[in-house]
CSV table of C-alpha atoms in Angstrom, one decimal:
chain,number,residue,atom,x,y,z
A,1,UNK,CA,-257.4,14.3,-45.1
A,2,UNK,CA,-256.9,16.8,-47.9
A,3,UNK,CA,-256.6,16.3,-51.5
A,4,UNK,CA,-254.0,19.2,-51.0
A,5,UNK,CA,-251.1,17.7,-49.1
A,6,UNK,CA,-247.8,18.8,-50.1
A,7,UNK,CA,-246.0,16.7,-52.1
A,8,UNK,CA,-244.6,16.0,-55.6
A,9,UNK,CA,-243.1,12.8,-57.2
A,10,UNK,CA,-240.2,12.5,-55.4
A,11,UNK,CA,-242.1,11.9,-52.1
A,12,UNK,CA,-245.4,10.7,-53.5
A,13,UNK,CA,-243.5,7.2,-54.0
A,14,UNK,CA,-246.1,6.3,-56.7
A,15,UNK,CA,-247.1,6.2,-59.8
A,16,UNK,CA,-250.6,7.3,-61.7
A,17,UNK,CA,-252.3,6.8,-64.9
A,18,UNK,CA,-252.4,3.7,-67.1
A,19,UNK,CA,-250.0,0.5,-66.6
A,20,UNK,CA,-251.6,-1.1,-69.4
A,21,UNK,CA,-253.9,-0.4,-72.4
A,22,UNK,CA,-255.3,-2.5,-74.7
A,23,UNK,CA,-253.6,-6.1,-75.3
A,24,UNK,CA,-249.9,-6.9,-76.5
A,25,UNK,CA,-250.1,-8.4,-80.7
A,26,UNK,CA,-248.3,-11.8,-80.4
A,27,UNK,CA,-245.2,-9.8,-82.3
A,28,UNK,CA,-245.1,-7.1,-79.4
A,29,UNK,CA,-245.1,-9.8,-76.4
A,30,UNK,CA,-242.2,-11.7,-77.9
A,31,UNK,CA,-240.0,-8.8,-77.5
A,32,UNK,CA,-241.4,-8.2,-74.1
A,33,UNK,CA,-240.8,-11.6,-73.0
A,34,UNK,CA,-237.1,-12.1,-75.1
A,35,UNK,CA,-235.5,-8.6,-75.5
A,36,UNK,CA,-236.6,-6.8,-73.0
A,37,UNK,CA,-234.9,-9.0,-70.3
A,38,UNK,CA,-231.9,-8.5,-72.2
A,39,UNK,CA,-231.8,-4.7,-72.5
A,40,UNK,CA,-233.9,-4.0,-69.0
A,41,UNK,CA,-232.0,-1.4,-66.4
A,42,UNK,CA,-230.8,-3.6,-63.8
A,43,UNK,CA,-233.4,-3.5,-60.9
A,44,UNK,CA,-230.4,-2.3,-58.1
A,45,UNK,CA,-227.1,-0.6,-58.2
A,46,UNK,CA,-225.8,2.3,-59.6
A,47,UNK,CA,-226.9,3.3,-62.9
A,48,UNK,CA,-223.9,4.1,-64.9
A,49,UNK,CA,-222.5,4.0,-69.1
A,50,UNK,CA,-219.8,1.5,-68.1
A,51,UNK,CA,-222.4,-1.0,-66.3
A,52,UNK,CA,-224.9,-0.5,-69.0
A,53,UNK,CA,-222.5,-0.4,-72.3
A,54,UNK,CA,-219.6,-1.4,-70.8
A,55,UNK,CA,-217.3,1.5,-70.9
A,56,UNK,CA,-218.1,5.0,-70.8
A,57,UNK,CA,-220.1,7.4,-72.5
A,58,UNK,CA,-222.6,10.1,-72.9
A,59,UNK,CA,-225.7,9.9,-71.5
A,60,UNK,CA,-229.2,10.4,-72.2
A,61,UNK,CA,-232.0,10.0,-69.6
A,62,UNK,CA,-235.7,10.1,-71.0
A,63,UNK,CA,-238.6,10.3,-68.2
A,64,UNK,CA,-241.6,8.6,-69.6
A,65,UNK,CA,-240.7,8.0,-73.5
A,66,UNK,CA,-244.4,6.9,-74.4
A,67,UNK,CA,-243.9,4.7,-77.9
A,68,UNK,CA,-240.0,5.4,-78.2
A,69,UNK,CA,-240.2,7.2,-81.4
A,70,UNK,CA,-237.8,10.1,-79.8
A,71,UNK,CA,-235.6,8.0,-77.8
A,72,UNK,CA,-235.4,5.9,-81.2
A,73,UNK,CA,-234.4,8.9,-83.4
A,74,UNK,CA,-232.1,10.6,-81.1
A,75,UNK,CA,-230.1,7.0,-80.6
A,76,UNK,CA,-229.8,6.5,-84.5
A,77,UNK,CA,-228.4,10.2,-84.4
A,78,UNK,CA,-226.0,9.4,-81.7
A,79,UNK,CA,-224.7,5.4,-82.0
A,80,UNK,CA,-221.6,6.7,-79.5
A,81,UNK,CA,-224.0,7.9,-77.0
A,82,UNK,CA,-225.9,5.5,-74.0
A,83,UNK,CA,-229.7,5.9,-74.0
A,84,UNK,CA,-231.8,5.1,-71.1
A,85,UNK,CA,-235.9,5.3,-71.5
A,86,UNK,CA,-238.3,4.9,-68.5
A,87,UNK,CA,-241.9,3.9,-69.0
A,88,UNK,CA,-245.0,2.6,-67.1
A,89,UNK,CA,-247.0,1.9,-69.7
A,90,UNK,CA,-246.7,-1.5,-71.1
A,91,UNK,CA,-247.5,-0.7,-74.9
A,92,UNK,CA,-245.2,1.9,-74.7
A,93,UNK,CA,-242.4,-0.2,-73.7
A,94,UNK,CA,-243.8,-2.7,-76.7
A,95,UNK,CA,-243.5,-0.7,-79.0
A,96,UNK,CA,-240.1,1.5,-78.1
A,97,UNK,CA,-238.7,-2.6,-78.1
A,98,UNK,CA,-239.9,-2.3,-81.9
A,99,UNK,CA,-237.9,0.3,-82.8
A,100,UNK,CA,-234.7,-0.8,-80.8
A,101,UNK,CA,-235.3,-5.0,-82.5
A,102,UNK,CA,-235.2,-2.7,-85.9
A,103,UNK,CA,-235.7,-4.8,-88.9
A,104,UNK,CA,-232.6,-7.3,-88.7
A,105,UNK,CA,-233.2,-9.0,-91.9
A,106,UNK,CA,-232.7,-5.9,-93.8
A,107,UNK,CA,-229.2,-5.0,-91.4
A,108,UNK,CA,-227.1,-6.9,-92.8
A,109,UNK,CA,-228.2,-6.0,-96.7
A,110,UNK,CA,-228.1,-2.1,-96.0
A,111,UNK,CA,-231.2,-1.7,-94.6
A,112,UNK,CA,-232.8,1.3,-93.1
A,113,UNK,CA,-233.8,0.1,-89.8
A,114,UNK,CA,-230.8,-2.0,-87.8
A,115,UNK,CA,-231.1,-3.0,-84.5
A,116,UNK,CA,-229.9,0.0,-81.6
A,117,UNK,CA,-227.2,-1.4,-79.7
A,118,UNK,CA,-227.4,2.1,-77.6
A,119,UNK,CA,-230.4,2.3,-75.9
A,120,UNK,CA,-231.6,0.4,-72.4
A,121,UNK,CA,-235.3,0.5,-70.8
A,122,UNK,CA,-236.7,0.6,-67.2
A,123,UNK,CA,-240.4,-0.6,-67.1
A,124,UNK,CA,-241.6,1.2,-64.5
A,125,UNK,CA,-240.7,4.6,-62.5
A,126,UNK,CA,-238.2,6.9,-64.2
A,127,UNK,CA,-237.3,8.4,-60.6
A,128,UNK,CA,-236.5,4.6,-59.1
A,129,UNK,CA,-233.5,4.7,-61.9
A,130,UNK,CA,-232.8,8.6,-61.5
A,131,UNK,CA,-231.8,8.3,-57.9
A,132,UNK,CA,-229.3,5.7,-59.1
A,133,UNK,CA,-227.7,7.7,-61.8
A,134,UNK,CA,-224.5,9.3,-60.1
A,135,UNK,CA,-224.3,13.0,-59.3
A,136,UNK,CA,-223.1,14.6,-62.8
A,137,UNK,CA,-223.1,12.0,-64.8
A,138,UNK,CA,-226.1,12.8,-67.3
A,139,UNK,CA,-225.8,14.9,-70.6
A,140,UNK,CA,-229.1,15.3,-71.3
A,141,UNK,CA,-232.7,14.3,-69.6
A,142,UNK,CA,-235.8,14.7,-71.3
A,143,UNK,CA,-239.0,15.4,-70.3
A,144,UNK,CA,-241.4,15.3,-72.8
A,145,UNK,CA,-245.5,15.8,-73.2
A,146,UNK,CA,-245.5,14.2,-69.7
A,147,UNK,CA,-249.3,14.1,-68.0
A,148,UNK,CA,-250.4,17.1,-67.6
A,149,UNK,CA,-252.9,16.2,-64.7
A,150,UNK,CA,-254.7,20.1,-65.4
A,151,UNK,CA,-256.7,19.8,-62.0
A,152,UNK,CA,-255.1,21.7,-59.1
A,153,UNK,CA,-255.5,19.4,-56.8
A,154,UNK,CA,-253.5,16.7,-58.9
A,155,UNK,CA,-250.8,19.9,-59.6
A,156,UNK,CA,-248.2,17.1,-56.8
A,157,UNK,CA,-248.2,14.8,-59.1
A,158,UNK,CA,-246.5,16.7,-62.0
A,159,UNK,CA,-243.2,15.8,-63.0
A,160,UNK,CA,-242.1,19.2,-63.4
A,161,UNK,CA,-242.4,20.2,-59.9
A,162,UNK,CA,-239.2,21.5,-57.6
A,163,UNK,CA,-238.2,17.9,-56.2
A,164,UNK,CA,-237.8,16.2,-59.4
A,165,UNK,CA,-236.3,18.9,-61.1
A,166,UNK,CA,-233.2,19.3,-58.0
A,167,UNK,CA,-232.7,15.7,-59.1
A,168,UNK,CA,-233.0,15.9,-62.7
A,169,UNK,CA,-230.4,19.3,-61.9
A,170,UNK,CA,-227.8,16.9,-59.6
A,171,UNK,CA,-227.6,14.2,-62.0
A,172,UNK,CA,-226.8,16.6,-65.3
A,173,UNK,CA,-223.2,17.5,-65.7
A,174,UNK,CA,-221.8,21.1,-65.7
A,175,UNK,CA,-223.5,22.4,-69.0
A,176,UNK,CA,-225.4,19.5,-69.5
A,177,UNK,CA,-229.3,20.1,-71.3
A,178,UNK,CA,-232.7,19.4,-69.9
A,179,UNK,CA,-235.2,19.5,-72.9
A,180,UNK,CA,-238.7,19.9,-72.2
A,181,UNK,CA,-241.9,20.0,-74.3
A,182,UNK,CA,-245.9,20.6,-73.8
A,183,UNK,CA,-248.7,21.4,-75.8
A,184,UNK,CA,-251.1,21.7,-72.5
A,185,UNK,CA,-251.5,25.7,-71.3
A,186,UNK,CA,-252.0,25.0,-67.4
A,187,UNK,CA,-248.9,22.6,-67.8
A,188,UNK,CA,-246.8,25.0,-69.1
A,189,UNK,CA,-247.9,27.8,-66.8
A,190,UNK,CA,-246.6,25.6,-63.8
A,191,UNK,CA,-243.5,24.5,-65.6
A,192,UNK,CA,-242.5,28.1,-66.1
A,193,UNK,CA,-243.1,28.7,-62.0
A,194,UNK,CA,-241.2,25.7,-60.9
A,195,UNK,CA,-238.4,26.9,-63.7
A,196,UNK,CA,-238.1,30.0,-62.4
A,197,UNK,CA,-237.5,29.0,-58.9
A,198,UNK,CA,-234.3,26.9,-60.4
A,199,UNK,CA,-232.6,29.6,-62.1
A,200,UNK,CA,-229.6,29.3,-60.1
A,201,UNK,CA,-229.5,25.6,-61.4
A,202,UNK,CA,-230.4,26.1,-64.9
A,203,UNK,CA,-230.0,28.5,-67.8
A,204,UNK,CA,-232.8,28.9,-69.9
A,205,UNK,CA,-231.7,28.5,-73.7
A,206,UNK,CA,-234.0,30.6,-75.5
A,207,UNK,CA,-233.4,34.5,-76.6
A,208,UNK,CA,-237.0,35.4,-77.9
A,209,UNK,CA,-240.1,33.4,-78.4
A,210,UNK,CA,-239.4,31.8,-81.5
A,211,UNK,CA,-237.2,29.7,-79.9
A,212,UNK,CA,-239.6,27.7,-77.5
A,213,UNK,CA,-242.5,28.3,-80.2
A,214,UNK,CA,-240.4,26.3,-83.1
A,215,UNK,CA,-238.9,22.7,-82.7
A,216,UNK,CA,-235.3,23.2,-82.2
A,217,UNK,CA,-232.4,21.0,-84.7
A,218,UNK,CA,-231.6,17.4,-83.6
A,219,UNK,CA,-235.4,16.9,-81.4
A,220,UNK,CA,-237.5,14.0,-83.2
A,221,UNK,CA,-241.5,14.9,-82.7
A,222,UNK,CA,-243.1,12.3,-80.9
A,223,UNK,CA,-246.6,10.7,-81.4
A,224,UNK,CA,-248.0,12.8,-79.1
A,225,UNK,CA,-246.7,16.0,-80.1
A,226,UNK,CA,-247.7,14.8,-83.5
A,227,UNK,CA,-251.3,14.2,-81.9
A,228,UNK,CA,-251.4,17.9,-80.7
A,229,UNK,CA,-250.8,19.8,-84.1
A,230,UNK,CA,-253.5,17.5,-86.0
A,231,UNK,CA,-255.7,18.5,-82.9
A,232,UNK,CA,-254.9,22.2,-83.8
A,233,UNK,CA,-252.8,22.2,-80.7
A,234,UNK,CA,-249.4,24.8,-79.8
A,235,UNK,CA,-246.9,23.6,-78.9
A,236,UNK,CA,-243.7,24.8,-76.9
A,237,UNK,CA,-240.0,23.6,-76.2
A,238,UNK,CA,-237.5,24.1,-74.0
A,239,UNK,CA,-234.5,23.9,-73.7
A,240,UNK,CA,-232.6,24.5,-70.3
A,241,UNK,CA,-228.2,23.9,-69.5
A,242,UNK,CA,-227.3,23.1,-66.6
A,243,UNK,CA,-224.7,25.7,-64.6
């Protein structure tokens, strides 16, 4: 057997890296244990705004949202819009649930940090909810400082790879955005490949460098992108419209 089979995420049917890290604070596991069950994806069915928020709207997809801080941001910037985050890692999902709880003592005295109503979260595979997404029915999916996995024989088990991204391009609508972000070189290299070999799915959104070398209007940095810079780390974005 070789460690060079063909494959990518879509037909791997499996998921690597970390399920859990270092253990839940008592303040974390409540929310696991009370609001997560009440905001979870369901487990089967189709995936849709009216199911999930109970009539339509936009929708936002993020694939691996690591401590929530984007999906967080970009839901307080859009209360109208339906956000749905997918996450294996268990103090990820913790501590996304932290920003969603908010602070509810302050809500109802102006405070700064009220519950979102707006957003729902899958523990587990993104691709087990993306399959059950309708055709067209996404406005925007985000992929962003996924696992870079640098070794080439571990190259299969990159999101960015062509079967994920037909299905990220089949559930975005007509002019629908894909936003994508690394600071990792060999991940970007490959990213730009498998992007290029979709360019009759997706328009890339960027006239000269400056516009995938500069965080673009309306993207909140995440923890990790935050971890990059202090590390002395580029970092690029993109940004991508579906045809």
């Amino acid at each position: 057997m070789t460690a060079y089979k063909p494959g990518d995420p879509t037909t791997l049917n499996r998921l690597y890296g970390r399920s859990k890290g270092k253990p839940l604070r008592a303040g974390q596991q409540d929310l696991v244990d009370t609001l997560l069950p009440q905001i979870a994806v369901p487990l089967d069915g189709d995936v849709t705004a009216r199911r999930l928020f109970d009539f339509d709207r936009p929708l936002h997809f993020e694939i691996g949202f690591g401590g929530g801080e984007h999906m967080a941001a970009r839901a307080d910037m859009l209360p109208d819009h339906g956000f749905i985050g997918a996450e294996p890692f268990i103090n990820g999902v913790a501590q996304a649930l932290v920003h969603v709880a908010g602070d509810p003592h302050l809500a109802n005295k102006g405070g700064q940090h009220p519950p979102l109503a707006n957003v729902r979260i899958h523990h587990g595979d993104a691709l087990e909810v993306l399959r059950r997404i309708p055709d067209g029915a996404l406005s925007f999916v985000y992929l962003l400082h996924p696992d870079p996995w640098p070794k080439a024989r571990h190259a299969k088990r990159r999101m960015m790879n062509d079967g994920p991204i037909d299905l990220i391009a089949a559930k975005l609508k007509p002019g629908g955005e894909f936003r994508f972000g690394t600071d990792h070189p060999i991940y970007l290299a490959h990213a730009l490949m498998v992007m290029r070999r979709h360019r009759d799915q997706f328009e890339w959104l960027a006239k000269d460098a400056r516009d995938f070398q500069r965080r673009p209007g309306g993207w909140p940095e995440t923890r990790y992108e935050a971890k990059a810079r202090a590390q002395g780390h580029e970092v690029w974005y993109f940004r991508y419209r579906r045809r």
